[in-house]
Coordinates of C-alpha atoms and ligand atoms in Angstrom, one line a residue:
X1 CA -19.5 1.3 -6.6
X2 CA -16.6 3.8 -6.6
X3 CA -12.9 2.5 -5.9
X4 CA -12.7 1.6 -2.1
X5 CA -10.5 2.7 0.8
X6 CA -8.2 1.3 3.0
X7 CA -7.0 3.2 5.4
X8 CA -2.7 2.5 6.0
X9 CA -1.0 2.4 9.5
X10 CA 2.7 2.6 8.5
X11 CA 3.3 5.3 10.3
X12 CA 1.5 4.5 13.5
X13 CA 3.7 3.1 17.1
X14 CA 5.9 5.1 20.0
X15 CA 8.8 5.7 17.2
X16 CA 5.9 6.5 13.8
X17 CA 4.3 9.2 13.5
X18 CA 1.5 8.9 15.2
X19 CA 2.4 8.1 18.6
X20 CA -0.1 7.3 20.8
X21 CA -3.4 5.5 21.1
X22 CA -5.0 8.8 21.7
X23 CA -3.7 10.0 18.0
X24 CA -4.5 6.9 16.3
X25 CA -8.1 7.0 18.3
X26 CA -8.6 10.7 16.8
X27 CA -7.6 9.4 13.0
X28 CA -9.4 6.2 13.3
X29 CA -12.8 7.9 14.6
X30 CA -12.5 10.7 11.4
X31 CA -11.6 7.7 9.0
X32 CA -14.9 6.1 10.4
X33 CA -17.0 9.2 11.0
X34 CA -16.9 8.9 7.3
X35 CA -18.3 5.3 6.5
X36 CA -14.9 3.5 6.3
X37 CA -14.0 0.4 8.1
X38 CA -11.0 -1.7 6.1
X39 CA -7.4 -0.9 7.8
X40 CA -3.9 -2.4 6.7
X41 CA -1.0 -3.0 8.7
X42 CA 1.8 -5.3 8.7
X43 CA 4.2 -7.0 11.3
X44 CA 7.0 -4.6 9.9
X45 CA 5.2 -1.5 10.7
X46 CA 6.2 1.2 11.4
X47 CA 9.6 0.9 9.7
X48 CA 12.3 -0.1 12.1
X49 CA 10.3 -0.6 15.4
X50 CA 8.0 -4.1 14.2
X51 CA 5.0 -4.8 15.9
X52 CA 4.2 -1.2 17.0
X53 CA 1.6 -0.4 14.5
X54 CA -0.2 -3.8 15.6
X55 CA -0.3 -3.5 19.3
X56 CA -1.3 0.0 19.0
X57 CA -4.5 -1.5 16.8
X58 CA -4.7 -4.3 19.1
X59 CA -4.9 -2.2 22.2
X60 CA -7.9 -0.2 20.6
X61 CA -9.6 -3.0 20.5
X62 CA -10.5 -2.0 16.6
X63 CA -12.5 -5.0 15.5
X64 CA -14.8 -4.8 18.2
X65 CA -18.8 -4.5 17.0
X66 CA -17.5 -4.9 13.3
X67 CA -16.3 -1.6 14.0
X68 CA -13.1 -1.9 11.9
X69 CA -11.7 -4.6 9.3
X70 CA -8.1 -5.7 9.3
X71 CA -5.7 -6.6 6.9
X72 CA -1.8 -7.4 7.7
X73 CA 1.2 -8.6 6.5
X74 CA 3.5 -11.8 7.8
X75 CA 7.2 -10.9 8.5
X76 CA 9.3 -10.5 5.6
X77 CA 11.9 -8.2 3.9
X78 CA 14.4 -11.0 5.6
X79 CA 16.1 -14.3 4.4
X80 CA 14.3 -17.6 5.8
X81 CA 11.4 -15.0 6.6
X82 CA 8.4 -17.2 4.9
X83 CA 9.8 -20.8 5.8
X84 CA 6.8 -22.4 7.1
X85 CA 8.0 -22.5 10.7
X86 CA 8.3 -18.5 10.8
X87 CA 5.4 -17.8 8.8
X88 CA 3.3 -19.3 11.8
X89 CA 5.5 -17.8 14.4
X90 CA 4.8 -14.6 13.2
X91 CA 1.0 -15.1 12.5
X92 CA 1.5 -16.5 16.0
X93 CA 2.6 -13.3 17.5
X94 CA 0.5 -11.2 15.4
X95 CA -3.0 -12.4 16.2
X96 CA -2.1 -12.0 19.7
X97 CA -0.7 -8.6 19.5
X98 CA -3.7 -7.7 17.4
X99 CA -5.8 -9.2 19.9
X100 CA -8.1 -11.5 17.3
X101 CA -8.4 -14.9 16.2
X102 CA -8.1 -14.2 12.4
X103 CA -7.4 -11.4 9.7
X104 CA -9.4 -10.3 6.7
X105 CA -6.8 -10.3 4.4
X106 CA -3.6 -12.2 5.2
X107 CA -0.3 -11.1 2.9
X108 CA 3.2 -12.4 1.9
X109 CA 4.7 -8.8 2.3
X110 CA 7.3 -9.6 -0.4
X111 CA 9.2 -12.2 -1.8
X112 CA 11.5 -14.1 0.1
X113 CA 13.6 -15.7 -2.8
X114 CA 15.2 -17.7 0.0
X115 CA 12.5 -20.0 0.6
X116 CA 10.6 -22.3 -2.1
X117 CA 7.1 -20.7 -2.8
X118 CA 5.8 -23.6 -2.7
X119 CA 6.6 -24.5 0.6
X120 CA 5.5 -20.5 1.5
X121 CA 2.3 -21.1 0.0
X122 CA 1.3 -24.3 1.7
X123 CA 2.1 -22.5 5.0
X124 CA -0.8 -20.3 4.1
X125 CA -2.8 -22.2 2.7
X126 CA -2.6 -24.2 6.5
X127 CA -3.4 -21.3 8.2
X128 CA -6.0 -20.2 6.0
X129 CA -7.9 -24.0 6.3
X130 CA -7.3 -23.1 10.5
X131 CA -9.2 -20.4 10.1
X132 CA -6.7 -17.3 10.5
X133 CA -7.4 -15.2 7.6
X134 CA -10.6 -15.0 5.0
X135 CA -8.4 -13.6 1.9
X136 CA -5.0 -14.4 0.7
X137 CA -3.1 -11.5 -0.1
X138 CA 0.4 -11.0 -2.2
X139 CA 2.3 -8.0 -2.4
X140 CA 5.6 -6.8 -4.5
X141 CA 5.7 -10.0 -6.3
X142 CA 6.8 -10.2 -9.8
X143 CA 4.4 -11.1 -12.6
X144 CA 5.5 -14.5 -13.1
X145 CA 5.3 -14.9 -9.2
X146 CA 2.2 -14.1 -8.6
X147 CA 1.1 -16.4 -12.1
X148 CA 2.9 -19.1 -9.9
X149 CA 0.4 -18.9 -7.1
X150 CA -2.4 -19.1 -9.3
X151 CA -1.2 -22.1 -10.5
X152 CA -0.3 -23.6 -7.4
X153 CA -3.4 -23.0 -5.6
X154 CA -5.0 -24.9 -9.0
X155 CA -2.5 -27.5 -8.8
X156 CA -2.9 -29.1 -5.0
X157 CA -6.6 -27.3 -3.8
X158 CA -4.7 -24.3 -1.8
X159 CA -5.7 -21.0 -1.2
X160 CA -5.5 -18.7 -4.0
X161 CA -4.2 -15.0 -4.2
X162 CA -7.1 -12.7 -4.2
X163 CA -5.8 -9.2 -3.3
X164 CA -2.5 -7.9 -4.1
X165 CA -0.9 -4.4 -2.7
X166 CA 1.5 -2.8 -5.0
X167 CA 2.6 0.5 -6.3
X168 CA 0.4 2.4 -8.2
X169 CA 0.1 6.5 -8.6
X170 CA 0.4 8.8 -11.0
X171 CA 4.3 8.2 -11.4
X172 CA 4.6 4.7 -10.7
X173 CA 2.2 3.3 -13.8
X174 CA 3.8 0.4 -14.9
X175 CA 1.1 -2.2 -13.2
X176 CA -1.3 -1.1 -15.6
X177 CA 0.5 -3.0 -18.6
X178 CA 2.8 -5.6 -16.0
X179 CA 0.4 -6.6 -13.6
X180 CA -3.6 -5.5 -14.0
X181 CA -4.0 -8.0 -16.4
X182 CA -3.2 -10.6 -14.7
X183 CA -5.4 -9.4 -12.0
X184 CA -8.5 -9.3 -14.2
X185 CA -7.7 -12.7 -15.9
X186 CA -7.3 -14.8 -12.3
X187 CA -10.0 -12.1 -10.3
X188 CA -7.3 -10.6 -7.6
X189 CA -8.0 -7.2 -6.3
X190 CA -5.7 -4.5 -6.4
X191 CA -5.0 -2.0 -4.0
X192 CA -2.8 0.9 -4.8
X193 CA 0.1 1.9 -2.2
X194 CA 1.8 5.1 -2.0
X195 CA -0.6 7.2 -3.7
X196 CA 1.2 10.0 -3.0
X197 CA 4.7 8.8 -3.7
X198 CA 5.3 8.9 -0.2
X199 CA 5.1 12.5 -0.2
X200 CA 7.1 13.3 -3.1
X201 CA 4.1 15.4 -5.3
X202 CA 4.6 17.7 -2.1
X203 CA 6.9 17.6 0.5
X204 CA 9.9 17.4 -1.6
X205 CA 12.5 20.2 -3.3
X206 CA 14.7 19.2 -6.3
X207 CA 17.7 21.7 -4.7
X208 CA 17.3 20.7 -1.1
X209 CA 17.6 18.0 1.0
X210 CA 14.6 15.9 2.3
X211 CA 13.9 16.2 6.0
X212 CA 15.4 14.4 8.3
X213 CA 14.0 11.4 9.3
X214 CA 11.3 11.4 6.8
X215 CA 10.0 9.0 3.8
X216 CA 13.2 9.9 1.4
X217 CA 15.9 10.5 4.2
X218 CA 18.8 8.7 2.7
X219 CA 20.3 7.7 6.1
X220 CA 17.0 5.4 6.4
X221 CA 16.5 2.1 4.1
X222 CA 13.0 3.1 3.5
X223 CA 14.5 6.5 2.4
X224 CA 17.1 5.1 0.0
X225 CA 14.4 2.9 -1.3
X226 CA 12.1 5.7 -2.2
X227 CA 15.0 8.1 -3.3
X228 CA 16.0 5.1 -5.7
X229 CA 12.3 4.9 -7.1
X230 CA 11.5 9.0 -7.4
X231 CA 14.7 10.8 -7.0
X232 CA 15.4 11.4 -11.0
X233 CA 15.6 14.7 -12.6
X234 CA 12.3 13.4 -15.1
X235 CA 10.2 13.0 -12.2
X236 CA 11.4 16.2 -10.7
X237 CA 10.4 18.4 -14.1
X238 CA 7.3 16.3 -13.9
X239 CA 5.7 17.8 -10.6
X240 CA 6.8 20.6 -11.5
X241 CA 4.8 20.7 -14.4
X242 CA 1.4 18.8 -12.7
X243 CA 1.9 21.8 -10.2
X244 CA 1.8 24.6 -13.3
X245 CA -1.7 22.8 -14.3
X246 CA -3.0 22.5 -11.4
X247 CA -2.6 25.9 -10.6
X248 CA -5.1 27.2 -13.4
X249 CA -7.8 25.5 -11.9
X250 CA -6.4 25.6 -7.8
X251 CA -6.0 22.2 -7.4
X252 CA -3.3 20.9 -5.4
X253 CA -0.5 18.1 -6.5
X254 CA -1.8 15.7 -3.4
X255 CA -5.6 16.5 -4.8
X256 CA -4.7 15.3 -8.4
X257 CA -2.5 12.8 -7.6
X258 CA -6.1 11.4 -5.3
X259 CA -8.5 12.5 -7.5
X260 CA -6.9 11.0 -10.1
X261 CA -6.6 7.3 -8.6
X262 CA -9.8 7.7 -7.7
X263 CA -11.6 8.7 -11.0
X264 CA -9.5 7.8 -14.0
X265 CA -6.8 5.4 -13.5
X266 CA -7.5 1.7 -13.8
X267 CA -8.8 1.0 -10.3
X268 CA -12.5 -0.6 -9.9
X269 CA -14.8 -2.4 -8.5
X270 CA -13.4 -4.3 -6.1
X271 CA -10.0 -2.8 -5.9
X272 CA -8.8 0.1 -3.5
X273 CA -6.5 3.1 -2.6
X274 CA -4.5 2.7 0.6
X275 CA -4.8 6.6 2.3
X276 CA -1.7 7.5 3.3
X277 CA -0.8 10.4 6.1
X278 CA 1.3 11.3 8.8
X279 CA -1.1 13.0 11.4
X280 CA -5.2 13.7 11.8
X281 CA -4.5 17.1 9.4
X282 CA -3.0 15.4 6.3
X283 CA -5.6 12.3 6.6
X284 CA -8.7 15.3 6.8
X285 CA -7.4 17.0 3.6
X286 CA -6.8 13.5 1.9
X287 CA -10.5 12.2 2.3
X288 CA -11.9 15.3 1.3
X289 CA -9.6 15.3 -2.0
X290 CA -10.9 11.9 -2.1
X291 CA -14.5 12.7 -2.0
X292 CA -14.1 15.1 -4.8
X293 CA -15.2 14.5 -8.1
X294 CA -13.3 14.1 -11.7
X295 CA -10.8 16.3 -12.7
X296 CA -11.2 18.9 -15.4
X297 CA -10.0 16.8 -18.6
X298 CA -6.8 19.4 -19.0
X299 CA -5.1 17.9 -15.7
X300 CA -5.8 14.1 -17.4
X301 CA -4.1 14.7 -20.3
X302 CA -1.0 16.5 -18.7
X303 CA -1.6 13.4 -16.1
X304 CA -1.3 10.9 -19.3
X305 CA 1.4 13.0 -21.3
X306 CA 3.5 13.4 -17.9
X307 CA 3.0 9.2 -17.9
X308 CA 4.9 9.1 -21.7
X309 CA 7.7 10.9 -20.6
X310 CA 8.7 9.5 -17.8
X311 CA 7.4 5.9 -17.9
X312 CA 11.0 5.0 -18.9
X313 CA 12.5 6.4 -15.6
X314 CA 9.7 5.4 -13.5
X315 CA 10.0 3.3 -10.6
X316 CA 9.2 -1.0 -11.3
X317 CA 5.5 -1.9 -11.3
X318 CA 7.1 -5.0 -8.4
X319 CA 10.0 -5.8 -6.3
Ligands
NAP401 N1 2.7 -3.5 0.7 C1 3.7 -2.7 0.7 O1 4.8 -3.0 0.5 C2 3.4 -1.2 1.1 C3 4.3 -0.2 0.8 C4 4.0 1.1 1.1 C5 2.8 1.4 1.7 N2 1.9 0.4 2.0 C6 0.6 0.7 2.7 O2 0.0 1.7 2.0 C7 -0.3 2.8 3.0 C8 -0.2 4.1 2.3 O3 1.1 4.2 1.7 P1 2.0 5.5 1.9 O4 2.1 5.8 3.4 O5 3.3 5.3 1.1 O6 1.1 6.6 1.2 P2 1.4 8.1 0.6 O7 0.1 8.8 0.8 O8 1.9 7.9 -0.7 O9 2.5 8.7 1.5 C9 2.2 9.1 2.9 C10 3.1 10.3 3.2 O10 2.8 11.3 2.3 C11 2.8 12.6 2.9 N3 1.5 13.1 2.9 C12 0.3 12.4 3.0 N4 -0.7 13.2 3.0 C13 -0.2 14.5 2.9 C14 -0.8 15.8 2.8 N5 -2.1 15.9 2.8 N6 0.0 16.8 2.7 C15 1.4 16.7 2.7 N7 2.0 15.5 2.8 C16 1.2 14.4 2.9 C17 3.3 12.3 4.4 O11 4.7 12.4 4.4 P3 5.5 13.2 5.6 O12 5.6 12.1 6.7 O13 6.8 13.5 5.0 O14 4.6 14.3 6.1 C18 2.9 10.9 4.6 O15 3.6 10.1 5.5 C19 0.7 2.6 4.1 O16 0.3 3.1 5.3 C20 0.7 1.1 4.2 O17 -0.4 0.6 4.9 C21 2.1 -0.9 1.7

């Protein structure tokens, strides 16, 4: 069974990218056209405008017939976010704007240091035994963090982490060594975000600034975020280089960068890429990179040697 697909709405509300129902309708009906089904969101998306991403899903009615499979994401990226009390509240207010009574996959979007884990985990692990969510999800958390679940959910009977979302492309390879093992020792499924660095294999210039408003616009916290992880002058040489390669055999940065995740990385059974895009164009040329085959072995080993000389500047396998 290849490496599965999840297809990301972060971009999706009145103030994303994809701004209507109508757009989302077009993407989602491509996506499916296809033979895919799973979908992640989260109560933060898109970034700045919460909720959006949701009610748009919700509104499209996505899970009707089986149709469509959703994951989300509880509120968080604030202090106090994952005490128990606003843990419901916003699985509260997310069911409803989704317009379901439970969630496939159910995450802690990242940590909230603020708040005992154990007192974030038995608020899942009450919502889970109501019936709210099938599969408890993790995302950003360090290594020791997510061992800490593991143990927890031995410890008193609770749910136990099964999928985790993190970073993972062809620049950002630390949770091969930091995390993967732990996921194949305690069986939690990983699925790879950003798999095109937000954009950066393509969209950005070493000598110019990013656009405005976009994934590395430093006026935005998302942009500082990803400037902080990609913006270094290694990372820069190194698409410079994937794109000399991949011009002997006409294969795009985005194509390798997908082709790659999909083929030889680390990824399988079980685990998935989350497809990343901006509008119906970008999500067509993504899925057909996806559905192509191996890469010629050249592009792996610049792909690996790339990895060696830039793992040190690379961005953290967690938050
Ligand atoms: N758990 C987490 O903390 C977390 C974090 C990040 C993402 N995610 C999930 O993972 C999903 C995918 O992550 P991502 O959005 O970061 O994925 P990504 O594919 O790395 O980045 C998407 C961006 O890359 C650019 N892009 C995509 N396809 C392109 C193409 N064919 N040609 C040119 N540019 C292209 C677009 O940037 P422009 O807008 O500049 O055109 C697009 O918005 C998200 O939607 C979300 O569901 C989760």
């Amino acid at each position: 069974m290849p490496v599965d697909l999840i297809l990301g709405t972060n971009n999706v509300g009145p103030h994303g990218k994809i701004k209507t129902t109508a757009d989302l309708s077009a993407i989602l009906d491509l996506y499916h056209s296809l033979g895919n089904k799973y979908l992640d969101t989260a109560y933060l998306y898109p970034a700045g405008y919460p909720g959006e991403s949701e009610t748009f899903l919700g509104d499209l009615e996505v899970t009707q017939d089986g149709k469509f499979v959703l994951d989300t994401k509880v509120r968080s990226f604030e202090d106090g976010a994952h005490a128990a009390d606003q843990i419901y509240k916003s699985v509260d207010e997310q069911l409803k704007r989704l317009k379901v009574d439970k969630v496939r996959t159910l995450y802690l979007h990242a940590p909230d240091r603020t708040v005992s884990f154990e007192e974030s985990h038995k608020a899942m692990n009450d919502l889970y035994k109501q019936g709210k969510f099938e599969r408890f999800g993790i995302s950003n958390y360090q290594p020791d963090e997510i061992l800490g679940f593991v143990e927890r959910a031995k410890k008193y009977g609770w749910v136990a982490p099964c999928a985790y979302e993190g970073l993972y492309n062809i620049f950002s390879r630390r949770a091969e060594t930091e995390l993967l093992p732990i996921f194949r020792k305690h069986n939690i499924d990983f699925y790879a975000y950003s798999p095109l660095a937000s954009g950066f294999f393509s969209n950005i210039k070493r000598n110019e600034p990013p656009p405005a408003g976009g994934h590395f616009d430093p006026t935005t916290f998302n942009g500082q975020f990803n400037q902080g992880w990609f913006f270094k002058d290694a990372l820069f040489t190194a698409v410079e280089e994937l794109k000399t390669v991949g011009e002997k055999y006409g294969i795009s940065n985005n194509a390798i960068a997908l082709r790659w995740l999909r083929h030889h990385s680390q990824l399988s059974n079980g685990d998935a890429i989350l497809v990343g895009y901006s509008n119906l164009g970008q999500l067509k040329q993504n899925l057909e990179h996806l559905d192509q085959g191996p890469l010629p072995e050249e592009i792996v080993e610049v792909i690996d040697k790339i990895w060696d000389a830039i793992e040190a500047d690379a961005p953290k396998a967690a938050l």
